[in-house]
Coordinates of C-alpha atoms in Angstrom, one line a residue:
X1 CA -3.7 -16.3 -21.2
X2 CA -4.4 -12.3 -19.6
X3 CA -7.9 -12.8 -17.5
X4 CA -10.4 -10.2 -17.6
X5 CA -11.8 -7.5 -15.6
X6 CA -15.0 -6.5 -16.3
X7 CA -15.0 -2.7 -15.2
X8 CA -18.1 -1.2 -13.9
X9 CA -19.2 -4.6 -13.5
X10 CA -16.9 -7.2 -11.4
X11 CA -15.8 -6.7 -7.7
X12 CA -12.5 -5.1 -7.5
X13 CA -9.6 -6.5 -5.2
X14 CA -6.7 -5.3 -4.1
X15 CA -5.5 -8.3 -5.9
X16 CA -7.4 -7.9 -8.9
X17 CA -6.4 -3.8 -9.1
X18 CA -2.5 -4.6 -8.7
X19 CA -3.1 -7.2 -11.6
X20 CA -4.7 -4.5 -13.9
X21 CA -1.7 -2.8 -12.5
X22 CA 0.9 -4.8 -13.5
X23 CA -0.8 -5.9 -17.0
X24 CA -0.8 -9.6 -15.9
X25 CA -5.4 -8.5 -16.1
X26 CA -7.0 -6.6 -18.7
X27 CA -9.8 -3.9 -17.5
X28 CA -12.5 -4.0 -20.2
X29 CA -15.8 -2.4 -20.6
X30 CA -18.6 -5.1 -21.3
X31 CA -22.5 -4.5 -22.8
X32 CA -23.7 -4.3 -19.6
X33 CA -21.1 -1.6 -18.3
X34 CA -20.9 1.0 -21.8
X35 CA -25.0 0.3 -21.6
X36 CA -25.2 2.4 -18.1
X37 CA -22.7 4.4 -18.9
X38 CA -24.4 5.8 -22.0
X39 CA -27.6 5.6 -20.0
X40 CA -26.1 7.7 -17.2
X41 CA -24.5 10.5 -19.9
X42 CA -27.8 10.6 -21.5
X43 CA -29.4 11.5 -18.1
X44 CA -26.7 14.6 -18.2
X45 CA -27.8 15.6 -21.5
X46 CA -31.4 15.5 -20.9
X47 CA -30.7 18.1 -17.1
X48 CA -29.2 20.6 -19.5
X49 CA -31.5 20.2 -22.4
X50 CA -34.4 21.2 -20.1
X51 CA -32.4 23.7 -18.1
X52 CA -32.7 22.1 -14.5
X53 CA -30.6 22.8 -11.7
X54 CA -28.4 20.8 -10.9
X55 CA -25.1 21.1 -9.1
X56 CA -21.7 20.5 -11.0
X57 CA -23.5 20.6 -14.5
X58 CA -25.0 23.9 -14.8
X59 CA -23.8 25.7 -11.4
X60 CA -20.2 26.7 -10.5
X61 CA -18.4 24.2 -8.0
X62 CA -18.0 24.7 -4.1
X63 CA -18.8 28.0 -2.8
X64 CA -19.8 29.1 -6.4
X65 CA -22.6 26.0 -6.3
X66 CA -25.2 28.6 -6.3
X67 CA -23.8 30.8 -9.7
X68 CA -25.7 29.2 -12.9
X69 CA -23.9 28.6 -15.7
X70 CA -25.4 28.7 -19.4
X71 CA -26.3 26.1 -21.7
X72 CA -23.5 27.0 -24.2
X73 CA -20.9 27.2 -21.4
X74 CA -21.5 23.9 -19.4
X75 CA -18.4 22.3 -21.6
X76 CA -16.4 25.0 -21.2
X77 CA -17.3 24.9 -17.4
X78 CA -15.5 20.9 -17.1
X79 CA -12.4 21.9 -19.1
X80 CA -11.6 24.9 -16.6
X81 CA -12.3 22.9 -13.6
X82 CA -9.7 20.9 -14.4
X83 CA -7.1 23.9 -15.3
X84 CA -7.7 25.5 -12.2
X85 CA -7.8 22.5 -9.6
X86 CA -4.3 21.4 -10.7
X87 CA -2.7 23.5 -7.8
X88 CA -0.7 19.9 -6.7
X89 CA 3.1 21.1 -5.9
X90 CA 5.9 18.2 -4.9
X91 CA 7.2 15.6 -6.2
X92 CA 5.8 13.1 -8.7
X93 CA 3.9 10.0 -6.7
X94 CA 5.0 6.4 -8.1
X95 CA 3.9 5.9 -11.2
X96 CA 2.2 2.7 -10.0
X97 CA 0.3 5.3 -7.7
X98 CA -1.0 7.2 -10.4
X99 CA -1.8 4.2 -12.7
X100 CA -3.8 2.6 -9.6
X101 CA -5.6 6.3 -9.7
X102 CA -6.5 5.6 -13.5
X103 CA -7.8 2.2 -13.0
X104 CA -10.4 2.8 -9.3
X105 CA -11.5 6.2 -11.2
X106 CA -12.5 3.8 -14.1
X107 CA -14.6 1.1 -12.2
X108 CA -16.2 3.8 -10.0
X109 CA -17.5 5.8 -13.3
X110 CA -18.0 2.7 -15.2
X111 CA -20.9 1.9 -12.6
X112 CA -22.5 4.4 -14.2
X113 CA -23.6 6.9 -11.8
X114 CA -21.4 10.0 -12.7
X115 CA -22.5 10.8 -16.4
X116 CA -19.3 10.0 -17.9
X117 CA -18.9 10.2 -21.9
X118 CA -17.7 6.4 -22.6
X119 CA -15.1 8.5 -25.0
X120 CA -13.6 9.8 -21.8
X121 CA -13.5 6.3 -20.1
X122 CA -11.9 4.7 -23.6
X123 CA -9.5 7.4 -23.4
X124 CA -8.2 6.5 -19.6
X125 CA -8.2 2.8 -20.4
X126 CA -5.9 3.7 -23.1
X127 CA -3.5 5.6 -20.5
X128 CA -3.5 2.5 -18.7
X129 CA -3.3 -0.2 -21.5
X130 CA -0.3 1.7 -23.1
X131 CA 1.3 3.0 -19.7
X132 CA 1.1 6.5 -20.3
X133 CA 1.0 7.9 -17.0
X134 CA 0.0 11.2 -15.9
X135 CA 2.5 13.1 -13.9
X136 CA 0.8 14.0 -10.3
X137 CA 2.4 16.1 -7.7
X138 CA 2.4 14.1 -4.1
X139 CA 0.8 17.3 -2.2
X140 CA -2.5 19.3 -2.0
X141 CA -5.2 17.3 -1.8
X142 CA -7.2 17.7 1.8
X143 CA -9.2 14.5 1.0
X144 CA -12.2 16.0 1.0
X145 CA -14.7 17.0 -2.3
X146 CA -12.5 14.4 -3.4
X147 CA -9.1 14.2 -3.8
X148 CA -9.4 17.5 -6.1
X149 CA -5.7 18.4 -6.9
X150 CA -4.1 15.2 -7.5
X151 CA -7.0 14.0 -9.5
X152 CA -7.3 17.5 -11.8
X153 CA -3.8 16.6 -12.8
X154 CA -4.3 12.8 -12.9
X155 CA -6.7 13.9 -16.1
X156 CA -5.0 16.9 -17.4
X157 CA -3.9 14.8 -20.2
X158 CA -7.2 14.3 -22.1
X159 CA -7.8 17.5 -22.5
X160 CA -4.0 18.0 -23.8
X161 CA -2.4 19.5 -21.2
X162 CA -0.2 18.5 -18.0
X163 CA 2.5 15.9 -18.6
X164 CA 2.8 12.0 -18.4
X165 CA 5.3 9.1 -18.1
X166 CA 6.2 7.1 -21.3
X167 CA 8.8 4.5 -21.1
X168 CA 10.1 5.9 -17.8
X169 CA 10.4 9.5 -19.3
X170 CA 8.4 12.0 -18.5
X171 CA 6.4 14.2 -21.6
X172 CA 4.3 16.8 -22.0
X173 CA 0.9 15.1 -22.7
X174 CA -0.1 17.1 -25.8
X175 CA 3.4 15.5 -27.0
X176 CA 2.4 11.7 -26.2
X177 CA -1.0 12.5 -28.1
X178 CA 0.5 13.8 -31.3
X179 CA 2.8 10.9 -31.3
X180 CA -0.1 8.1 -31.2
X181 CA -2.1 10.1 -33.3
X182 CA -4.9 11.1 -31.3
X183 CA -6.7 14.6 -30.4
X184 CA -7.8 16.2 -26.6
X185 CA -10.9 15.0 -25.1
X186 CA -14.1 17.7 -25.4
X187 CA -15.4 17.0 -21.9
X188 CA -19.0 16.9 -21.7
X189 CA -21.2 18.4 -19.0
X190 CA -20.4 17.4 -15.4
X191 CA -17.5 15.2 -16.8
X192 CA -14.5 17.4 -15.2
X193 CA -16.6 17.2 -12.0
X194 CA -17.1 13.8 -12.4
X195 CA -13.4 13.3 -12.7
X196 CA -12.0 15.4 -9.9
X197 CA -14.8 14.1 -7.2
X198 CA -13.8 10.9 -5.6
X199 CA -11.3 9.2 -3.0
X200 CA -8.7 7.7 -5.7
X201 CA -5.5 9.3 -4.5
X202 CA -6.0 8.0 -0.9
X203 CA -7.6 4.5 -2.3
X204 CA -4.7 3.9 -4.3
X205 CA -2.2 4.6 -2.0
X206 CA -4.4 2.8 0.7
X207 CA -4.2 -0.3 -2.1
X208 CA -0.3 -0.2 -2.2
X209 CA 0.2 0.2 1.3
X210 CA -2.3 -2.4 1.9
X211 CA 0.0 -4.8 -0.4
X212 CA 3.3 -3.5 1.2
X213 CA 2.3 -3.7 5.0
X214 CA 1.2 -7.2 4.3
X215 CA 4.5 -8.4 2.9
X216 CA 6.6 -6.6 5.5
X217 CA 4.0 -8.6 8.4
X218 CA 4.5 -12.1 6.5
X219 CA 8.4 -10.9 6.7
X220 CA 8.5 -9.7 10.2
X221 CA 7.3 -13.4 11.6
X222 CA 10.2 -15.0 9.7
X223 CA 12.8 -12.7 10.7
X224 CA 11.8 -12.5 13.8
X225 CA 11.8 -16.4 14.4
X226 CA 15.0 -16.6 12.9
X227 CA 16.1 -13.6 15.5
X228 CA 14.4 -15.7 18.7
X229 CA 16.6 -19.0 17.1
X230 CA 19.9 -16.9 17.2
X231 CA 19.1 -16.2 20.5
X232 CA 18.4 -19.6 21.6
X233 CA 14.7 -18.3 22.2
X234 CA 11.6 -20.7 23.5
X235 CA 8.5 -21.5 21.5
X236 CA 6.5 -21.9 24.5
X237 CA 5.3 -18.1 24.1
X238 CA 3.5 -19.5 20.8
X239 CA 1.9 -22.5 22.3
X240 CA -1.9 -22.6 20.9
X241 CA -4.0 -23.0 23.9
X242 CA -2.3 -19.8 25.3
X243 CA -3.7 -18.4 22.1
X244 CA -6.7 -20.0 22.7
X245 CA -7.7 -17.7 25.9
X246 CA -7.0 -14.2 23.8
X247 CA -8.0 -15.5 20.6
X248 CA -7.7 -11.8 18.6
X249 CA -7.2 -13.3 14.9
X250 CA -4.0 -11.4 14.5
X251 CA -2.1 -13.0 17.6
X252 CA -3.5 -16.8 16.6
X253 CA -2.2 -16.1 13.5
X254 CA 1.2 -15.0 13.8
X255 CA 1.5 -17.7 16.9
X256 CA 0.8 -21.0 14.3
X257 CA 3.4 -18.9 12.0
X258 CA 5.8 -19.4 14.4
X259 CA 5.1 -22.6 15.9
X260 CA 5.5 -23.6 12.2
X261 CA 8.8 -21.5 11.0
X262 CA 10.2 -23.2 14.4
X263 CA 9.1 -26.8 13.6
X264 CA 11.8 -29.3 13.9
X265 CA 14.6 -27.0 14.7
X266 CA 17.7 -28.6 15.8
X267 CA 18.6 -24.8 17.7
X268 CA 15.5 -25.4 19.7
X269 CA 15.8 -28.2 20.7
X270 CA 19.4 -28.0 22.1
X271 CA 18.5 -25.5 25.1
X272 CA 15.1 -27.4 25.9
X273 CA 16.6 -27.6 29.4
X274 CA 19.0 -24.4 29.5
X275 CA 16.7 -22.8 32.8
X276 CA 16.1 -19.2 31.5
X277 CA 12.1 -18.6 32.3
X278 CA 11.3 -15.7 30.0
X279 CA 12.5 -14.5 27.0
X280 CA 12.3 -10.4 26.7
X281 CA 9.2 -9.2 25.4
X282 CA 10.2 -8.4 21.9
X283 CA 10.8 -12.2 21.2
X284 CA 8.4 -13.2 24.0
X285 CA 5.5 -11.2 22.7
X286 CA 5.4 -11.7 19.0
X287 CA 2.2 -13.2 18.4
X288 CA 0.7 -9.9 20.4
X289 CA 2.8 -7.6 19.2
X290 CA 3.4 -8.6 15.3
X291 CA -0.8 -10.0 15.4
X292 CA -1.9 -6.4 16.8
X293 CA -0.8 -5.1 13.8
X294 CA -1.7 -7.5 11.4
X295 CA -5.6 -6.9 13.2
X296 CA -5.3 -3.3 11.7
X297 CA -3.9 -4.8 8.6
X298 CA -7.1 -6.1 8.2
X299 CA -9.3 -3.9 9.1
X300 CA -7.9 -1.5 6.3
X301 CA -7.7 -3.9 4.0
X302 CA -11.5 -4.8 4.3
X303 CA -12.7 -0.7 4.1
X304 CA -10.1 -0.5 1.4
X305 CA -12.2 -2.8 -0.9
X306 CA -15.7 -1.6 0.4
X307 CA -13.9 1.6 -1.3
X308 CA -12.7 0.0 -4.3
X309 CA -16.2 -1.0 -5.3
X310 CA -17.9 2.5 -4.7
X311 CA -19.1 5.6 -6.2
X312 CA -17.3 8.2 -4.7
X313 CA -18.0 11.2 -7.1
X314 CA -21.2 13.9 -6.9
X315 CA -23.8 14.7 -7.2
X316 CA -25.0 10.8 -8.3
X317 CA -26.8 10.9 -11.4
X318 CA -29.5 8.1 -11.0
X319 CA -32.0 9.6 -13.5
X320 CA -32.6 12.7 -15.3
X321 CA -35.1 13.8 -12.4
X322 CA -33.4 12.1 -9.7
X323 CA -29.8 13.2 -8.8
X324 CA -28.6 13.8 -5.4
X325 CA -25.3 15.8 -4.4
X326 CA -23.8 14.5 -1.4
X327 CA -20.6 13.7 0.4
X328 CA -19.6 10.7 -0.8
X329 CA -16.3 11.9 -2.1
X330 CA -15.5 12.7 1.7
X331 CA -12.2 10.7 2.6
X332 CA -13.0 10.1 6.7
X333 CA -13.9 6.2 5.8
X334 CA -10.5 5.4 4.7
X335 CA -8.6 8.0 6.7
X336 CA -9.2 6.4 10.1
X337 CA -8.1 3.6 9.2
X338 CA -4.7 4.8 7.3
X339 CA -3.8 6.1 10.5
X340 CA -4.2 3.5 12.5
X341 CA -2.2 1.0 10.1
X342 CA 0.6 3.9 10.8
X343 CA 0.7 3.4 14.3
X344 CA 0.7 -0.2 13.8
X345 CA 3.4 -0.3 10.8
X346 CA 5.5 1.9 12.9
X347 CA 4.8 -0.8 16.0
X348 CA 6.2 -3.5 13.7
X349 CA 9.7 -1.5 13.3
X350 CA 10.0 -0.6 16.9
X351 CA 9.7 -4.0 18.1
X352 CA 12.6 -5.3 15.1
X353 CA 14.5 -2.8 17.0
X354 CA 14.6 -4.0 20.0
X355 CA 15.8 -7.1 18.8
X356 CA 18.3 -5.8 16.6
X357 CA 19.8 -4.5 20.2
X358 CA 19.3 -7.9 21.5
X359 CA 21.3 -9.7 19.4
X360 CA 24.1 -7.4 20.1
X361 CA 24.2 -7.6 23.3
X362 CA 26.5 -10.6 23.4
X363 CA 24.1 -12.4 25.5
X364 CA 23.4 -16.6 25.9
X365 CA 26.9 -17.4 23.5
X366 CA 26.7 -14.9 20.5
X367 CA 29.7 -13.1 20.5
X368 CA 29.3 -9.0 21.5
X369 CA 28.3 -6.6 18.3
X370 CA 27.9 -10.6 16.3
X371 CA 31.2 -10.1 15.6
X372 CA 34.6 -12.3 17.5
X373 CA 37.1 -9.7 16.5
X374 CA 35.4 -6.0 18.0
X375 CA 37.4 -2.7 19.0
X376 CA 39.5 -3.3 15.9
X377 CA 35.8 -3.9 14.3
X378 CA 33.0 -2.1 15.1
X379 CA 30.7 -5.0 14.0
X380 CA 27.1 -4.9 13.5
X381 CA 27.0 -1.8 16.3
X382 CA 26.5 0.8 13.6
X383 CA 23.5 -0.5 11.3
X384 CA 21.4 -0.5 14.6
X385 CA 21.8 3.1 15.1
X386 CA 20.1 3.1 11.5
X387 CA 17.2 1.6 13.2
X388 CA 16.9 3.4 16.0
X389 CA 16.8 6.7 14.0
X390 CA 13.9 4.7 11.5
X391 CA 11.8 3.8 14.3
X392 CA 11.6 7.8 15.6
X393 CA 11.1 9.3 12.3
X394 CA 8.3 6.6 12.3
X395 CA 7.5 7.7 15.8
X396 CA 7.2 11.4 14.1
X397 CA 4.6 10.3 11.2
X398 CA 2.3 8.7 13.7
X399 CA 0.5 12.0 14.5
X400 CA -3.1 10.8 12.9
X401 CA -3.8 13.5 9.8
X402 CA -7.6 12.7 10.4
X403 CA -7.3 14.4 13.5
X404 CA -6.8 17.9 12.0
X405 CA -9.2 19.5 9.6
X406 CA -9.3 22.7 8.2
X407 CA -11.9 24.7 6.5
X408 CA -11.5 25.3 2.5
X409 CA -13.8 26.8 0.0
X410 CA -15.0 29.8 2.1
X411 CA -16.4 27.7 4.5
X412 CA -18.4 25.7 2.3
X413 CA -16.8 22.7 2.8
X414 CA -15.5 23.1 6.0
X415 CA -14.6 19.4 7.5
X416 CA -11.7 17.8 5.5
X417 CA -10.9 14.5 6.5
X418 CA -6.8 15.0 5.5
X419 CA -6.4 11.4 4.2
X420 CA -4.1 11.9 1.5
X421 CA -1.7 13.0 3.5
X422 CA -2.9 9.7 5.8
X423 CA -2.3 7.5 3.2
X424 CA 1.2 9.1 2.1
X425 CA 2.2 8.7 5.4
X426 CA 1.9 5.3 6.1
X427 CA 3.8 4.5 2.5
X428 CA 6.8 6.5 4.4
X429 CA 6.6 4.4 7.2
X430 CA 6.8 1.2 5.3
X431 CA 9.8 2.4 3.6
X432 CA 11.6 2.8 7.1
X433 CA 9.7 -0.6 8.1
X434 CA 11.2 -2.6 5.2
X435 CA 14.9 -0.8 6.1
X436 CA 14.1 -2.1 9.8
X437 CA 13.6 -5.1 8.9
X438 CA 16.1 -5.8 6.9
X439 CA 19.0 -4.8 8.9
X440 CA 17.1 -7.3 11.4
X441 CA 17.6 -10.0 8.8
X442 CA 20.9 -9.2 8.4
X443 CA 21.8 -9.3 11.9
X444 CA 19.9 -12.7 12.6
X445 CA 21.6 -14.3 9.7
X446 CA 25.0 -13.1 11.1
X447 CA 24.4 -14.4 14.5
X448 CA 22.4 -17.4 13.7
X449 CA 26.1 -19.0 12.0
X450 CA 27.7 -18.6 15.7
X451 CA 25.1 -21.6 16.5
X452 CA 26.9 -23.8 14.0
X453 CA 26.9 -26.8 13.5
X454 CA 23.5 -26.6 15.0
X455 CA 20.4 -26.1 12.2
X456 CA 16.9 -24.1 12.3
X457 CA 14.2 -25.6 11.3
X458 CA 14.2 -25.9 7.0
X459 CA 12.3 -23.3 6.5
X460 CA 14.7 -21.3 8.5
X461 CA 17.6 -22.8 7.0
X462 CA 15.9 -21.7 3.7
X463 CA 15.2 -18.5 5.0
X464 CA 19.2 -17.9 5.6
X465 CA 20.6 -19.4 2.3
X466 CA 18.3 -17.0 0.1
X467 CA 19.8 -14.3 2.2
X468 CA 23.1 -15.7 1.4
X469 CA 23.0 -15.9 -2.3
X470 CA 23.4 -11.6 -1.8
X471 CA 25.1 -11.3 1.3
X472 CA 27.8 -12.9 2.8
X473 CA 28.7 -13.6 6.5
X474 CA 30.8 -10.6 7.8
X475 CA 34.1 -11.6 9.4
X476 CA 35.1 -7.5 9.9
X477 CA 33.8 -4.6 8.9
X478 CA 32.5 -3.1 5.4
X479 CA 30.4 -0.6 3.9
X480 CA 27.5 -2.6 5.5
X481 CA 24.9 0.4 3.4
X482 CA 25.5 -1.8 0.8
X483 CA 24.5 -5.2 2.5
X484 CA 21.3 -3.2 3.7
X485 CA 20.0 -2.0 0.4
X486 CA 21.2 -5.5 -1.3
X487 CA 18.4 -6.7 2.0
X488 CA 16.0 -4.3 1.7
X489 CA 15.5 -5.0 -1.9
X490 CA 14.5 -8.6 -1.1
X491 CA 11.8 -7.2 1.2
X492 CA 10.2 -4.2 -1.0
X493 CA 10.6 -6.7 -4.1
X494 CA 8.7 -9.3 -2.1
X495 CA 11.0 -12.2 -3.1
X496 CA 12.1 -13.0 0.4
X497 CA 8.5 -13.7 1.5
X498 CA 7.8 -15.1 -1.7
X499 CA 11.1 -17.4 -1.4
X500 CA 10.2 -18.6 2.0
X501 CA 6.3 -19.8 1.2
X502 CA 7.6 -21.3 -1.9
X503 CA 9.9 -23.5 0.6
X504 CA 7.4 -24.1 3.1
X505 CA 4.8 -25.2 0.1
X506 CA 7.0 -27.5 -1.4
X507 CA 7.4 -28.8 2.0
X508 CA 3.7 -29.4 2.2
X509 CA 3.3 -26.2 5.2
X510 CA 0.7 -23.9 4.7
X511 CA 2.0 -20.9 7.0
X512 CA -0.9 -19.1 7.2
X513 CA -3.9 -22.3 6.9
X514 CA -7.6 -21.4 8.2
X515 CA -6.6 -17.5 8.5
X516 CA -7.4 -17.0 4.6
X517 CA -9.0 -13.3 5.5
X518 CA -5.6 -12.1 6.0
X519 CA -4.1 -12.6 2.3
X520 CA -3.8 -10.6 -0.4

């Protein structure tokens, strides 16, 4: 049976957002919620009625907050400040994206602090429900006075203009309307301003990436402990009293992941006594490594749903003589932190890397380039240079966009905080990440079979035979493009992660037990 999301009302997740998302949790509007939300209209209504100033509902917007606008025209005002903030040029973001948009923007006015008409916020729950999703170009947006340009085009649609997605085709939305039977939106006073103020464009691709980092972590311990295995690697590096005497959350965590993944492996415990001291650092240094960036991992998740549960529009209707215009549409809260997940996404790549270079080495009994037969055979040389090359056009998107601002509506508002283009960033590093890392997995399962007959631990073992069921061992060379994307599906589809707990839970192994904070 679907649950129920009680917009306006409930806490939303980044769980609970993907589920509206992916129609496995209905967003409905309760008493409680369409009772503020009428309240808050009505508080609109009664500013123009009496002719009070008040910014966004009888003024102009921006550097025009000072021009009045008349009675008669304060309608007219909201349906041409969404005509002319739809300046967004690029391509399309994922329709997921967008849909993500439609659903925070719907729980931040549903609180019923922005004077939304609870026609509008029917209409956009009826986007969602039916997945017809506006078309919104990827750039313009400066994440400040909200994420203007994306969001004017995000809502083109009830007004009958712009275009949408529709059974993966794209329409023009006055097209989509006819066809259900419906008629524009008239957008009430403040309602366009309403619509366009807010963080939603960086808070929903905050949301995904929050979702996609955290898959590509969970991923990054098993390949990696399947890379340390193929290298006849030591566990002592995870031990937990070490941990004990740096206990950063991150590092503990990822350590008991590996003590775990390693547990009982026959590989392991063949070289107990082989006499190398230290492993390199990229195997040796894991927990500190992999947990670093699983600490900013959390710390963006945890501002991502402060966000997810605010008011981000202005002004803030709280009563018809109380409103007060603000900045809380101002993107620096969640730009920071976008940034810094960057740095430590693109950390995670550059250290799969290193031991994608490790295992070619031909180092401690695995064969040169993992592969008996080279010089004939290139073997697995080739897909590392893929890698390199990832992990320096991550190095490129690392410069922090929150460090730059510049000035925009004549001066007016004249500190931007440039998350949008933070938060788009750090998507494009996880699409190099999960390319990393899969190329990583490939390579480990190649060079784990020159330690037959030994055996990893089962989870290991597991680990390799999913990988398997796509790709097989490589005895020369091929198109290995092919073997990649086959891999990198597995990790942008989640079902390698997925796979692998489902193994260790029907094993009774909890990888990730007293560290609850960092799931999704």
């Amino acid at each position: 049976m679907q649950q129920e999301f009680f917009y306006g009302i409930d806490q939303l997740t980044i769980g609970s957002a993907l589920a509206i998302a992916g129609g496995k949790t209905k967003g409905v509007l309760n008493k409680t919620a369409i009772g503020n939300i009428q309240k808050s209209q009505q508080y609109v209504q009664e500013i123009v009625a009496t002719n009070r100033t008040v910014y966004g509902v009888n003024t102009g917007f921006g550097v025009l907050a000072n021009k009045p606008v008349s009675e008669e025209d304060t309608r007219t005002l909201q349906h041409k400040i969404l005509q002319s903030h739809s300046v967004g040029v690029g391509a399309p973001i994922p329709v997921e994206v967008a849909k993500l948009m439609l659903i925070t923007k719907v729980h931040a006015l549903a609180r019923g602090y922005s004077g939304a008409q609870l026609e509008t916020l029917q209409r956009i729950i009826w986007h969602i429900e039916q997945d017809v999703i506006p078309v919104v170009p990827e750039k313009g947006s400066v994440g400040a006075s909200g994420d203007l340009a994306p969001l004017a085009h995000l809502f083109l649609p009830l007004i009958g203009l712009g275009e949408v997605f529709y059974k993966s085709t794209r329409y023009k939305a006055q097209d989509i309307l006819k066809q259900f039977g419906l008629e524009p939106i008239q957008l009430g006073p403040k309602e366009g301003l309403a619509l366009i103020n807010g963080t939603q464009f960086i808070l929903s691709f905050a949301v995904k990436a929050v979702q996609r980092m955290h898959y590509c972590l969970e991923a990054a311990d098993i390949i990696g402990a399947m890379s340390l295995e193929a290298l006849t690697g030591t566990k002592a590096p995870f031990d937990e009293r070490l941990h004990q005497l740096r206990p950063f959350a991150g590092n503990t965590l990822v350590a008991q992941r590996l003590r775990l993944l390693l547990h009982q492996s026959d590989i392991m415990q063949s070289h107990v006594d082989c006499g190398r001291v230290q492993d390199p650092y990229s195997l040796r240094c894991m927990p500190q490594v992999h947990g670093a960036s699983r600490n900013a991992w959390l710390h963006l998740k945890q501002l991502t749903e402060i966000e997810l549960n605010s008011v981000t529009d202005n002004p803030i209707i709280l009563s018809a003589d109380d409103t007060i215009s603000g900045g809380n549409f101002h993107g620096q809260p969640l730009a920071l932190p976008l940034d810094y997940a960057c740095i430590a996404a693109a950390e995670a790549g550059n250290i799969s890397d290193r031991r994608c270079y490790l295992l070619l080495e031909g180092k401690w009994g695995l064969p040169m380039l993992l592969m008996k037969d080279v010089g004939l055979n290139s073997g697995f040389m080739i897909p590392q240079y893929t890698t390199a090359a990832l992990v320096t056009e991550n190095k490129t998107l690392c410069f922090p966009a929150s460090a730059d601002s510049i000035p925009t509506s004549l001066g007016q508002e004249d500190h931007v905080s440039m998350g949008s283009i933070s938060g788009r960033k750090l998507n494009q590093v996880l699409d190099n990440l999960e390319f990393i890392l899969a190329i990583e997995l490939l390579s480990a399962c190649q060079a784990i079979e020159f330690r037959r007959p030994l055996k990893s631990s089962e989870i290991l073992e597991s680990a390799h035979d999913y990988v398997r069921q796509f790709v097989s061992f490589a005895e020369e060379d091929r198109i290995f493009a092919d073997d990649i994307d086959q891999i990198k599906q597995l990790i942008s589809n989640f079902s390698f992660v997925e796979h692998c707990n489902a193994f260790a839970g029907m094993k009774k192994v909890n990888l990730n037990t007293g560290f609850e904070a960092f799931g999704l």
